[in-house]
Amino acid sequence: MRINFLNLAMQYNILPCTLISSILRNGVILLEEQIPTKSNKRNNYVPTTISKVLAVLDCFSIHQPKLTAGDIGSQLGLTTSTLYRYLSAMENEGYLERDPETGQYVIGLRVVELAGIALGHLEVRRHGQIELDALAGNLKMNANLGVLYRGDTFHLCYSVQTEVDRMYTVIGRRTPAHCTAMGKVMLAYLPRDQAHQIVKSTNFIKLSKHSVGTPEELDAALDEVTQKAYAVDRGEVRESTWCVAAPVREQGGRVVASISVSSQRELVEPRIEEIAKEVRHYANKLSLRLGFFG
């Protein structure tokens, strides 16, 4: 089953806003470095409204896809008059849409368009959907492809075979990496001190009683990954759901992504080795598509 990103985004009003705003911010940084202030001092730069506009986009999330002006203003600490100027301009340009009955704003289709462009140029995602569909079809489980982004597992694409955890399968969803099978795979192949630094920045947040919660537990989990070449999430995000993930490598051998499957514990636990073998097979096929022949 192929998932159309644009249709999904339009249906759920859920978008990887952080990804888009991050891409735009990189451009803003270059822009600001080239615009001196009127004082013409080398180290002073003109404050730009672009950063504040991007901050408005960052207010939206999977858990808060609809916001009133008051919601946004309280998050950003902006005055009503200033905020409405931004909201009006963003609505006019298609970056936001406003429901006239509720007064709530949602992400506009212009952002959907930009997100689609960004995702369309990610080689791992283009090739990954093919392997995800095959993997999900063979195991009759939901399959995901994710990358490591600012300490989180960032979901790029997926293939759904069952309604189990359907609502938790969303493009752009971010989950603390140490709580997910995909995240543990990607952390395991980083220098260990770097992996610790990434997880430490989250204060070892626990999403369930089974989540990794200490540096010692993290080391044990990552050692298991490097020994077996796959990772298992044993109810670490949702207690009823287990996941199995394997690494995806690029041409030089670096782990750049991970593929996983997820289902109910009773369907995964008795078949972990069999499932892991299948997940590794399709992760290796995707690695081959990316030029890794090791």
C-alpha atoms as a printed R data frame, in Angstrom:
    type eleno elety resid chain resno       x       y      z
1   ATOM     1    CA   MET     A     1   0.000   0.000  0.000
2   ATOM     2    CA   ARG     A     2   1.596   3.266 -1.120
3   ATOM     3    CA   ILE     A     3   1.059   6.327  1.025
4   ATOM     4    CA   ASN     A     4   0.586   9.649 -0.732
5   ATOM     5    CA   PHE     A     5   2.178  12.329  1.439
6   ATOM     6    CA   LEU     A     6   0.106  15.193  0.093
7   ATOM     7    CA   ASN     A     7  -3.188  13.363  0.624
8   ATOM     8    CA   LEU     A     8  -2.144  12.333  4.113
9   ATOM     9    CA   ALA     A     9  -1.162  15.843  5.088
10  ATOM    10    CA   MET     A    10  -4.396  17.305  3.738
11  ATOM    11    CA   GLN     A    11  -6.474  14.691  5.521
12  ATOM    12    CA   TYR     A    12  -4.914  15.065  8.957
13  ATOM    13    CA   ASN     A    13  -3.533  18.615  8.901
14  ATOM    14    CA   ILE     A    14  -0.366  17.077 10.312
15  ATOM    15    CA   LEU     A    15   2.884  18.103  8.720
16  ATOM    16    CA   PRO     A    16   6.598  17.930  9.443
17  ATOM    17    CA   CYS     A    17   6.656  21.653 10.200
18  ATOM    18    CA   THR     A    18   9.921  21.353 12.060
19  ATOM    19    CA   LEU     A    19  11.587  19.920  8.974
20  ATOM    20    CA   ILE     A    20  10.303  22.712  6.735
21  ATOM    21    CA   SER     A    21  11.115  25.496  9.198
22  ATOM    22    CA   SER     A    22  14.570  24.013  9.718
23  ATOM    23    CA   ILE     A    23  15.194  24.058  5.976
24  ATOM    24    CA   LEU     A    24  13.991  27.642  5.763
25  ATOM    25    CA   ARG     A    25  16.011  28.675  8.827
26  ATOM    26    CA   ASN     A    26  19.201  27.510  7.143
27  ATOM    27    CA   GLY     A    27  18.445  29.922  4.343
28  ATOM    28    CA   VAL     A    28  17.606  32.685  6.809
29  ATOM    29    CA   ILE     A    29  20.984  32.332  8.513
30  ATOM    30    CA   LEU     A    30  22.768  32.939  5.224
31  ATOM    31    CA   LEU     A    31  20.486  35.866  4.503
32  ATOM    32    CA   GLU     A    32  21.026  37.554  7.852
33  ATOM    33    CA   GLU     A    33  24.790  37.252  7.610
34  ATOM    34    CA   GLN     A    34  24.749  39.381  4.475
35  ATOM    35    CA   ILE     A    35  22.497  42.200  5.717
36  ATOM    36    CA   PRO     A    36  24.331  44.785  7.872
37  ATOM    37    CA   THR     A    37  22.463  47.215 10.107
38  ATOM    38    CA   LYS     A    38  22.266  50.937  9.406
39  ATOM    39    CA   SER     A    39  25.109  51.394 11.873
40  ATOM    40    CA   ASN     A    40  27.185  49.304  9.465
41  ATOM    41    CA   LYS     A    41  28.886  47.500 12.341
42  ATOM    42    CA   ARG     A    42  30.220  44.140 11.281
43  ATOM    43    CA   ASN     A    43  28.744  42.167 14.195
44  ATOM    44    CA   ASN     A    44  25.275  43.734 14.202
45  ATOM    45    CA   TYR     A    45  22.571  42.435 11.906
46  ATOM    46    CA   VAL     A    46  19.039  43.467 11.094
47  ATOM    47    CA   PRO     A    47  16.480  41.500 13.131
48  ATOM    48    CA   THR     A    48  14.193  39.729 10.702
49  ATOM    49    CA   THR     A    49  10.509  38.911 10.947
50  ATOM    50    CA   ILE     A    50  11.297  35.667  9.144
51  ATOM    51    CA   SER     A    51  12.401  34.048 12.398
52  ATOM    52    CA   LYS     A    52   9.134  35.017 14.063
53  ATOM    53    CA   VAL     A    53   7.095  33.718 11.144
54  ATOM    54    CA   LEU     A    54   8.940  30.407 11.391
55  ATOM    55    CA   ALA     A    55   8.307  30.388 15.129
56  ATOM    56    CA   VAL     A    56   4.585  30.563 14.352
57  ATOM    57    CA   LEU     A    57   4.904  27.426 12.216
58  ATOM    58    CA   ASP     A    58   6.827  25.705 15.003
59  ATOM    59    CA   CYS     A    59   3.843  26.168 17.335
60  ATOM    60    CA   PHE     A    60   1.941  23.503 15.396
61  ATOM    61    CA   SER     A    61   2.577  19.854 16.141
62  ATOM    62    CA   ILE     A    62   1.042  16.414 15.796
63  ATOM    63    CA   HIS     A    63  -0.585  16.930 19.180
64  ATOM    64    CA   GLN     A    64  -1.652  20.510 18.414
65  ATOM    65    CA   PRO     A    65  -2.583  20.664 14.708
66  ATOM    66    CA   LYS     A    66  -5.161  23.427 15.305
67  ATOM    67    CA   LEU     A    67  -4.459  26.613 17.252
68  ATOM    68    CA   THR     A    68  -6.227  29.901 17.921
69  ATOM    69    CA   ALA     A    69  -4.413  33.205 17.731
70  ATOM    70    CA   GLY     A    70  -4.480  33.249 21.526
71  ATOM    71    CA   ASP     A    71  -2.786  29.843 21.671
72  ATOM    72    CA   ILE     A    72  -0.023  31.015 19.355
73  ATOM    73    CA   GLY     A    73   0.395  34.345 21.117
74  ATOM    74    CA   SER     A    74   0.756  32.716 24.528
75  ATOM    75    CA   GLN     A    75   3.444  30.381 23.199
76  ATOM    76    CA   LEU     A    76   5.454  33.142 21.539
77  ATOM    77    CA   GLY     A    77   4.785  36.042 23.887
78  ATOM    78    CA   LEU     A    78   3.773  38.350 21.034
79  ATOM    79    CA   THR     A    79   1.339  41.249 21.325
80  ATOM    80    CA   THR     A    80  -2.031  40.830 19.640
81  ATOM    81    CA   SER     A    81  -1.418  43.506 17.014
82  ATOM    82    CA   THR     A    82   1.997  42.134 16.057
83  ATOM    83    CA   LEU     A    83   0.759  38.546 15.959
84  ATOM    84    CA   TYR     A    84  -2.224  39.339 13.756
85  ATOM    85    CA   ARG     A    85   0.030  41.006 11.195
86  ATOM    86    CA   TYR     A    86   2.028  37.793 10.927
87  ATOM    87    CA   LEU     A    87  -1.031  35.556 10.865
88  ATOM    88    CA   SER     A    88  -2.754  37.662  8.224
89  ATOM    89    CA   ALA     A    89   0.302  37.677  5.963
90  ATOM    90    CA   MET     A    90   0.828  33.938  6.389
91  ATOM    91    CA   GLU     A    91  -2.827  33.253  5.628
92  ATOM    92    CA   ASN     A    92  -2.715  35.421  2.507
93  ATOM    93    CA   GLU     A    93   0.327  33.524  1.230
94  ATOM    94    CA   GLY     A    94  -1.167  30.094  1.936
95  ATOM    95    CA   TYR     A    95   1.090  29.121  4.847
96  ATOM    96    CA   LEU     A    96  -1.862  29.106  7.246
97  ATOM    97    CA   GLU     A    97  -5.588  28.551  6.879
98  ATOM    98    CA   ARG     A    98  -8.206  29.869  9.302
99  ATOM    99    CA   ASP     A    99 -11.559  28.297 10.108
100 ATOM   100    CA   PRO     A   100 -14.003  31.236 10.175
101 ATOM   101    CA   GLU     A   101 -16.348  29.400 12.560
102 ATOM   102    CA   THR     A   102 -13.846  28.348 15.221
103 ATOM   103    CA   GLY     A   103 -11.138  30.932 14.583
104 ATOM   104    CA   GLN     A   104  -8.555  28.159 14.668
105 ATOM   105    CA   TYR     A   105  -5.564  28.115 12.352
106 ATOM   106    CA   VAL     A   106  -4.097  25.063 10.637
107 ATOM   107    CA   ILE     A   107  -1.035  24.637  8.459
108 ATOM   108    CA   GLY     A   108  -1.783  25.753  4.905
109 ATOM   109    CA   LEU     A   109  -1.282  23.913  1.643
110 ATOM   110    CA   ARG     A   110   1.764  25.993  0.727
111 ATOM   111    CA   VAL     A   111   3.623  24.273  3.572
112 ATOM   112    CA   VAL     A   112   2.312  20.921  2.338
113 ATOM   113    CA   GLU     A   113   3.754  21.751 -1.070
114 ATOM   114    CA   LEU     A   114   7.155  22.664  0.384
115 ATOM   115    CA   ALA     A   115   7.198  19.563  2.577
116 ATOM   116    CA   GLY     A   116   6.428  17.410 -0.435
117 ATOM   117    CA   ILE     A   117   9.301  18.996 -2.353
118 ATOM   118    CA   ALA     A   118  11.702  18.446  0.549
119 ATOM   119    CA   LEU     A   119  10.690  14.826  1.044
120 ATOM   120    CA   GLY     A   120  10.718  14.157 -2.686
121 ATOM   121    CA   HIS     A   121  14.417  14.998 -2.833
122 ATOM   122    CA   LEU     A   122  15.371  12.634 -0.009
123 ATOM   123    CA   GLU     A   123  16.875   9.685 -1.820
124 ATOM   124    CA   VAL     A   124  16.411   7.303  1.097
125 ATOM   125    CA   ARG     A   125  12.687   8.035  1.141
126 ATOM   126    CA   ARG     A   126  12.232   7.653 -2.618
127 ATOM   127    CA   HIS     A   127  13.785   4.213 -2.594
128 ATOM   128    CA   GLY     A   128  12.509   3.308  0.853
129 ATOM   129    CA   GLN     A   129   8.805   3.239  0.045
130 ATOM   130    CA   ILE     A   130   9.313   0.326 -2.344
131 ATOM   131    CA   GLU     A   131  11.021  -1.796  0.288
132 ATOM   132    CA   LEU     A   132   8.569  -0.783  3.019
133 ATOM   133    CA   ASP     A   133   5.603  -1.895  0.952
134 ATOM   134    CA   ALA     A   134   7.207  -5.268  0.265
135 ATOM   135    CA   LEU     A   135   8.259  -5.762  3.896
136 ATOM   136    CA   ALA     A   136   4.864  -4.805  5.302
137 ATOM   137    CA   GLY     A   137   3.108  -7.036  2.799
138 ATOM   138    CA   ASN     A   138   5.259 -10.060  3.596
139 ATOM   139    CA   LEU     A   139   4.951  -9.798  7.373
140 ATOM   140    CA   LYS     A   140   1.433  -8.330  7.455
141 ATOM   141    CA   MET     A   141   2.705  -5.689  9.853
142 ATOM   142    CA   ASN     A   142   3.102  -1.920  9.669
143 ATOM   143    CA   ALA     A   143   6.509  -0.799  8.395
144 ATOM   144    CA   ASN     A   144   8.316   2.505  8.956
145 ATOM   145    CA   LEU     A   145  11.385   4.318  7.668
146 ATOM   146    CA   GLY     A   146  13.032   6.907  9.891
147 ATOM   147    CA   VAL     A   147  16.141   9.020 10.292
148 ATOM   148    CA   LEU     A   148  17.870  10.550 13.302
149 ATOM   149    CA   TYR     A   149  16.954  14.226 13.646
150 ATOM   150    CA   ARG     A   150  17.977  16.345 16.646
151 ATOM   151    CA   GLY     A   151  17.966  13.383 18.989
152 ATOM   152    CA   ASP     A   152  14.644  12.028 17.777
153 ATOM   153    CA   THR     A   153  13.499   9.337 15.397
154 ATOM   154    CA   PHE     A   154  11.900  11.277 12.524
155 ATOM   155    CA   HIS     A   155   9.392   9.246 10.487
156 ATOM   156    CA   LEU     A   156   9.858   9.770  6.744
157 ATOM   157    CA   CYS     A   157   7.434   7.240  5.271
158 ATOM   158    CA   TYR     A   158   5.492   4.112  6.112
159 ATOM   159    CA   SER     A   159   3.297   1.315  4.832
160 ATOM   160    CA   VAL     A   160   0.208   0.257  6.753
161 ATOM   161    CA   GLN     A   161  -1.081  -3.306  6.802
162 ATOM   162    CA   THR     A   162  -3.149  -3.278 10.007
163 ATOM   163    CA   GLU     A   163  -5.070  -0.704 11.990
164 ATOM   164    CA   VAL     A   164  -2.947  -1.464 15.062
165 ATOM   165    CA   ASP     A   165  -1.313   1.826 16.052
166 ATOM   166    CA   ARG     A   166  -2.543   3.398 12.815
167 ATOM   167    CA   MET     A   167  -2.868   6.774 14.548
168 ATOM   168    CA   TYR     A   168   0.768   6.607 15.648
169 ATOM   169    CA   THR     A   169   2.042   6.180 12.098
170 ATOM   170    CA   VAL     A   170   2.432   9.715 10.767
171 ATOM   171    CA   ILE     A   171   4.952  11.295  8.432
172 ATOM   172    CA   GLY     A   172   6.924  13.871 10.390
173 ATOM   173    CA   ARG     A   173   6.267  12.258 13.761
174 ATOM   174    CA   ARG     A   174   9.192  12.586 16.166
175 ATOM   175    CA   THR     A   175   9.897  10.253 19.088
176 ATOM   176    CA   PRO     A   176  12.907  10.264 21.447
177 ATOM   177    CA   ALA     A   177  15.424   8.009 19.713
178 ATOM   178    CA   HIS     A   178  16.340   5.944 22.771
179 ATOM   179    CA   CYS     A   179  12.679   4.884 23.143
180 ATOM   180    CA   THR     A   180  12.359   3.408 19.645
181 ATOM   181    CA   ALA     A   181  13.867   0.452 17.832
182 ATOM   182    CA   MET     A   182  14.785   2.626 14.846
183 ATOM   183    CA   GLY     A   183  16.389   5.204 17.101
184 ATOM   184    CA   LYS     A   184  18.449   2.652 19.005
185 ATOM   185    CA   VAL     A   185  19.728   1.256 15.710
186 ATOM   186    CA   MET     A   186  20.916   4.673 14.574
187 ATOM   187    CA   LEU     A   187  22.394   5.571 17.967
188 ATOM   188    CA   ALA     A   188  24.266   2.257 18.151
189 ATOM   189    CA   TYR     A   189  26.396   3.063 15.109
190 ATOM   190    CA   LEU     A   190  27.444   6.497 16.345
191 ATOM   191    CA   PRO     A   191  30.496   7.018 18.549
192 ATOM   192    CA   ARG     A   192  29.259   6.009 21.990
193 ATOM   193    CA   ASP     A   193  29.990   9.377 23.608
194 ATOM   194    CA   GLN     A   194  27.963  11.083 20.885
195 ATOM   195    CA   ALA     A   195  25.041   8.720 21.454
196 ATOM   196    CA   HIS     A   196  25.165   9.455 25.181
197 ATOM   197    CA   GLN     A   197  25.248  13.191 24.546
198 ATOM   198    CA   ILE     A   198  22.185  12.965 22.297
199 ATOM   199    CA   VAL     A   199  20.142  10.976 24.802
200 ATOM   200    CA   LYS     A   200  21.338  13.044 27.754
201 ATOM   201    CA   SER     A   201  19.871  16.116 26.066
202 ATOM   202    CA   THR     A   202  16.422  14.506 26.458
203 ATOM   203    CA   ASN     A   203  17.033  13.883 30.181
204 ATOM   204    CA   PHE     A   204  16.424  10.193 29.443
205 ATOM   205    CA   ILE     A   205  12.707  10.833 29.085
206 ATOM   206    CA   LYS     A   206  10.669   7.634 29.541
207 ATOM   207    CA   LEU     A   207   7.525   7.090 27.460
208 ATOM   208    CA   SER     A   208   6.677   3.865 29.289
209 ATOM   209    CA   LYS     A   209   8.042   1.895 32.219
210 ATOM   210    CA   HIS     A   210  10.030  -0.172 29.703
211 ATOM   211    CA   SER     A   211  11.883   2.777 28.136
212 ATOM   212    CA   VAL     A   212  15.643   3.127 28.506
213 ATOM   213    CA   GLY     A   213  16.135   5.417 31.482
214 ATOM   214    CA   THR     A   214  19.826   5.417 32.478
215 ATOM   215    CA   PRO     A   215  23.232   5.548 30.756
216 ATOM   216    CA   GLU     A   216  23.831   1.936 31.817
217 ATOM   217    CA   GLU     A   217  20.562   0.785 30.233
218 ATOM   218    CA   LEU     A   218  21.449   2.726 27.092
219 ATOM   219    CA   ASP     A   219  24.841   1.025 26.833
220 ATOM   220    CA   ALA     A   220  23.245  -2.398 27.251
221 ATOM   221    CA   ALA     A   221  20.646  -1.632 24.572
222 ATOM   222    CA   LEU     A   222  23.206  -0.311 22.085
223 ATOM   223    CA   ASP     A   223  25.561  -3.239 22.722
224 ATOM   224    CA   GLU     A   224  22.696  -5.599 21.897
225 ATOM   225    CA   VAL     A   225  22.132  -3.774 18.612
226 ATOM   226    CA   THR     A   226  25.760  -3.985 17.500
227 ATOM   227    CA   GLN     A   227  25.892  -7.682 18.414
228 ATOM   228    CA   LYS     A   228  22.678  -8.656 16.616
229 ATOM   229    CA   ALA     A   229  22.539  -5.977 13.877
230 ATOM   230    CA   TYR     A   230  18.937  -5.196 14.793
231 ATOM   231    CA   ALA     A   231  17.038  -3.539 17.644
232 ATOM   232    CA   VAL     A   232  13.841  -4.361 19.490
233 ATOM   233    CA   ASP     A   233  11.409  -1.933 21.098
234 ATOM   234    CA   ARG     A   234   9.736  -4.017 23.799
235 ATOM   235    CA   GLY     A   235   6.820  -1.751 24.603
236 ATOM   236    CA   GLU     A   236   9.049   1.272 25.153
237 ATOM   237    CA   VAL     A   237   6.740   3.757 23.459
238 ATOM   238    CA   ARG     A   238   3.431   1.946 23.941
239 ATOM   239    CA   GLU     A   239   3.416  -1.051 26.227
240 ATOM   240    CA   SER     A   240   1.203  -3.130 23.938
241 ATOM   241    CA   THR     A   241   3.339  -2.586 20.828
242 ATOM   242    CA   TRP     A   242   6.686  -4.167 19.953
243 ATOM   243    CA   CYS     A   243   8.940  -3.123 17.066
244 ATOM   244    CA   VAL     A   244  11.968  -4.609 15.313
245 ATOM   245    CA   ALA     A   245  14.376  -2.388 13.339
246 ATOM   246    CA   ALA     A   246  17.533  -2.716 11.242
247 ATOM   247    CA   PRO     A   247  20.070  -0.191  9.893
248 ATOM   248    CA   VAL     A   248  20.149   1.339  6.413
249 ATOM   249    CA   ARG     A   249  23.570   2.377  5.103
250 ATOM   250    CA   GLU     A   250  24.672   4.770  2.385
251 ATOM   251    CA   GLN     A   251  27.455   4.249 -0.144
252 ATOM   252    CA   GLY     A   252  30.260   4.822  2.341
253 ATOM   253    CA   GLY     A   253  28.806   2.437  4.910
254 ATOM   254    CA   ARG     A   254  27.467   5.081  7.287
255 ATOM   255    CA   VAL     A   255  24.091   4.315  8.886
256 ATOM   256    CA   VAL     A   256  21.738   7.010  7.592
257 ATOM   257    CA   ALA     A   257  18.310   5.567  8.383
258 ATOM   258    CA   SER     A   258  16.464   2.605  9.797
259 ATOM   259    CA   ILE     A   259  13.567   0.378  8.772
260 ATOM   260    CA   SER     A   260  11.205  -1.161 11.302
261 ATOM   261    CA   VAL     A   261   8.023  -3.182 11.611
262 ATOM   262    CA   SER     A   262   5.570  -2.961 14.485
263 ATOM   263    CA   SER     A   263   2.643  -4.969 15.802
264 ATOM   264    CA   GLN     A   264   1.092  -6.257 18.986
265 ATOM   265    CA   ARG     A   265   3.460  -7.897 21.444
266 ATOM   266    CA   GLU     A   266   1.855 -11.325 21.123
267 ATOM   267    CA   LEU     A   267   2.477 -11.281 17.363
268 ATOM   268    CA   VAL     A   268   6.086 -10.105 17.576
269 ATOM   269    CA   GLU     A   269   7.620 -11.706 20.662
270 ATOM   270    CA   PRO     A   270   7.396 -15.373 19.553
271 ATOM   271    CA   ARG     A   271   8.843 -14.535 16.104
272 ATOM   272    CA   ILE     A   272  11.553 -11.976 16.858
273 ATOM   273    CA   GLU     A   273  14.367 -13.835 15.073
274 ATOM   274    CA   GLU     A   274  12.236 -14.520 12.003
275 ATOM   275    CA   ILE     A   275  10.979 -10.940 11.869
276 ATOM   276    CA   ALA     A   276  14.464  -9.516 12.401
277 ATOM   277    CA   LYS     A   277  15.807 -11.588  9.519
278 ATOM   278    CA   GLU     A   278  13.115 -10.201  7.222
279 ATOM   279    CA   VAL     A   279  13.615  -6.608  8.374
280 ATOM   280    CA   ARG     A   280  17.378  -6.886  7.886
281 ATOM   281    CA   HIS     A   281  16.827  -8.308  4.402
282 ATOM   282    CA   TYR     A   282  14.803  -5.297  3.273
283 ATOM   283    CA   ALA     A   283  17.074  -2.835  5.069
284 ATOM   284    CA   ASN     A   284  19.991  -4.364  3.163
285 ATOM   285    CA   LYS     A   285  18.059  -4.077 -0.109
286 ATOM   286    CA   LEU     A   286  17.497  -0.388  0.560
287 ATOM   287    CA   SER     A   287  21.184   0.020  1.439
288 ATOM   288    CA   LEU     A   288  22.021  -1.570 -1.906
289 ATOM   289    CA   ARG     A   289  19.773   0.945 -3.674
290 ATOM   290    CA   LEU     A   290  21.759   3.692 -1.929
291 ATOM   291    CA   GLY     A   291  25.035   2.294 -3.231
292 ATOM   292    CA   PHE     A   292  26.253   0.225 -0.278
293 ATOM   293    CA   PHE     A   293  27.712  -3.086 -1.437
294 ATOM   294    CA   GLY     A   294  29.381  -4.201  1.795
